[in-house]
Amino acid sequence: MTAHQTVTTANTEAQKNEREPRLVLRPAVDIYENGDAITLFADVPGVSEDSLSVEVDDKTLTLQGDIAITMPDDIESLYADVRSTRYQRAFTLSAELDTTRINASLSNGLLTVKIPKREEVRPRKIEVTTS
């Protein structure tokens, strides 16, 4: 009977952890648009390329990344301003964007995501002829 109680307690604790929302950091993002594309610049300091995830599902773009905080063995943290080590942000994309051609790059903590517009919605110049 004791083993059964232990399993029940462990399952209840796991269920409680699943229900509690995980704290995440929302990275600051600048968004620029021109005639050809929309470009997002997200500040994700401390995130490595290996722990970064840029995903598009239907019309939702999701940015996620884990910060790697390494502490020397002889130092103990007493206080930290950052309560989470995970960045996460999601955006709803418009139908005019071509989600099959998204490009992303990471350099010095700055994530750049370029989302091109579909060809048919891009502005184009019409040549005028004289008769």
Short mmCIF file of C-alpha atoms in Angstrom, two decimals:
data_model
loop_
_atom_site.label_atom_id
_atom_site.label_comp_id
_atom_site.label_asym_id
_atom_site.label_seq_id
_atom_site.Cartn_x
_atom_site.Cartn_y
_atom_site.Cartn_z
CA MET A 1 0.00 0.00 0.00
CA THR A 2 2.89 2.37 0.65
CA ALA A 3 4.22 1.91 -2.89
CA HIS A 4 0.81 2.81 -4.30
CA GLN A 5 0.70 6.01 -2.24
CA THR A 6 4.17 6.98 -3.42
CA VAL A 7 3.20 6.51 -7.07
CA THR A 8 0.02 8.51 -6.58
CA THR A 9 1.95 11.35 -4.95
CA ALA A 10 4.52 11.37 -7.76
CA ASN A 11 1.80 11.44 -10.41
CA THR A 12 -0.04 14.26 -8.62
CA GLU A 13 3.18 16.29 -8.41
CA ALA A 14 3.88 15.75 -12.13
CA GLN A 15 0.34 16.81 -13.03
CA LYS A 16 0.71 19.94 -10.88
CA ASN A 17 3.96 20.87 -12.69
CA GLU A 18 2.29 20.40 -16.09
CA ARG A 19 -0.53 22.79 -15.15
CA GLU A 20 1.75 25.54 -13.87
CA PRO A 21 2.80 27.89 -16.66
CA ARG A 22 6.52 28.01 -17.31
CA LEU A 23 7.98 31.48 -16.96
CA VAL A 24 9.43 32.77 -20.22
CA LEU A 25 11.11 35.96 -21.33
CA ARG A 26 9.57 37.91 -24.21
CA PRO A 27 12.44 39.18 -26.34
CA ALA A 28 12.29 42.75 -27.57
CA VAL A 29 11.50 42.71 -31.30
CA ASP A 30 11.73 45.40 -33.98
CA ILE A 31 9.71 44.79 -37.16
CA TYR A 32 10.37 46.50 -40.48
CA GLU A 33 8.46 46.22 -43.75
CA ASN A 34 9.42 47.15 -47.27
CA GLY A 35 7.93 46.25 -50.64
CA ASP A 36 9.63 42.84 -50.74
CA ALA A 37 9.57 41.47 -47.18
CA ILE A 38 9.02 41.86 -43.48
CA THR A 39 12.12 41.66 -41.28
CA LEU A 40 12.10 40.94 -37.54
CA PHE A 41 15.06 41.72 -35.28
CA ALA A 42 14.80 39.95 -31.90
CA ASP A 43 17.18 40.49 -28.99
CA VAL A 44 18.07 37.06 -27.58
CA PRO A 45 21.37 37.51 -25.70
CA GLY A 46 22.88 34.33 -24.32
CA VAL A 47 21.06 32.04 -26.77
CA SER A 48 23.24 29.76 -28.88
CA GLU A 49 22.35 28.59 -32.38
CA ASP A 50 21.91 25.04 -31.04
CA SER A 51 19.26 26.05 -28.49
CA LEU A 52 17.36 28.37 -30.86
CA SER A 53 14.15 27.32 -32.59
CA VAL A 54 12.37 29.31 -35.30
CA GLU A 55 9.23 27.54 -36.47
CA VAL A 56 6.26 28.39 -38.66
CA ASP A 57 3.02 26.44 -38.34
CA ASP A 58 0.23 27.52 -40.64
CA LYS A 59 0.28 31.31 -40.06
CA THR A 60 2.05 31.38 -36.69
CA LEU A 61 5.77 32.16 -36.39
CA THR A 62 7.27 31.02 -33.07
CA LEU A 63 10.69 32.02 -31.75
CA GLN A 64 12.14 30.01 -28.83
CA GLY A 65 15.58 29.82 -27.29
CA ASP A 66 17.27 28.76 -24.07
CA ILE A 67 19.90 30.84 -22.35
CA ALA A 68 23.01 29.01 -21.23
CA ILE A 69 24.11 30.51 -17.92
CA THR A 70 27.32 28.92 -16.74
CA MET A 71 28.53 29.58 -13.21
CA PRO A 72 32.05 28.80 -12.06
CA ASP A 73 32.21 25.98 -9.52
CA ASP A 74 33.48 28.23 -6.71
CA ILE A 75 30.66 30.82 -7.07
CA GLU A 76 27.13 30.48 -5.73
CA SER A 77 24.29 32.65 -7.03
CA LEU A 78 22.47 34.51 -4.25
CA TYR A 79 20.14 36.63 -6.37
CA ALA A 80 19.24 36.89 -10.05
CA ASP A 81 17.11 39.47 -11.87
CA VAL A 82 16.26 36.89 -14.51
CA ARG A 83 13.78 34.28 -13.27
CA SER A 84 13.63 32.35 -16.52
CA THR A 85 16.22 31.07 -18.95
CA ARG A 86 13.88 30.68 -21.93
CA TYR A 87 12.91 33.22 -24.57
CA GLN A 88 9.61 32.71 -26.37
CA ARG A 89 7.51 34.88 -28.67
CA ALA A 90 4.85 34.12 -31.28
CA PHE A 91 3.50 36.17 -34.18
CA THR A 92 0.49 35.73 -36.45
CA LEU A 93 1.53 36.16 -40.09
CA SER A 94 -0.64 37.63 -42.82
CA ALA A 95 -1.62 35.72 -45.94
CA GLU A 96 0.53 37.99 -48.12
CA LEU A 97 3.74 36.45 -46.74
CA ASP A 98 5.52 33.48 -48.31
CA THR A 99 6.20 31.25 -45.29
CA THR A 100 8.05 28.67 -47.41
CA ARG A 101 10.98 31.06 -47.97
CA ILE A 102 11.70 32.37 -44.44
CA ASN A 103 15.39 33.01 -43.65
CA ALA A 104 16.81 33.34 -40.13
CA SER A 105 20.27 34.18 -38.83
CA LEU A 106 21.79 34.72 -35.38
CA SER A 107 24.72 37.01 -34.71
CA ASN A 108 25.91 38.32 -31.32
CA GLY A 109 22.53 37.81 -29.64
CA LEU A 110 20.52 39.38 -32.46
CA LEU A 111 18.13 37.08 -34.33
CA THR A 112 17.17 38.32 -37.79
CA VAL A 113 14.16 36.71 -39.47
CA LYS A 114 13.28 37.78 -43.02
CA ILE A 115 9.87 36.77 -44.37
CA PRO A 116 9.43 37.56 -48.08
CA LYS A 117 6.11 38.65 -49.49
CA ARG A 118 4.43 36.48 -52.10
CA GLU A 119 5.29 37.51 -55.65
CA GLU A 120 1.73 38.51 -56.55
CA VAL A 121 1.45 41.05 -53.71
CA ARG A 122 4.81 42.76 -54.26
CA PRO A 123 4.73 46.19 -55.83
CA ARG A 124 5.91 46.22 -59.40
CA LYS A 125 6.74 48.95 -61.83
CA ILE A 126 4.62 49.25 -64.95
CA GLU A 127 6.46 50.40 -68.02
CA VAL A 128 4.69 53.12 -69.97
CA THR A 129 5.11 53.25 -73.74
CA THR A 130 4.23 56.02 -76.15
CA SER A 131 2.42 55.47 -79.36
#
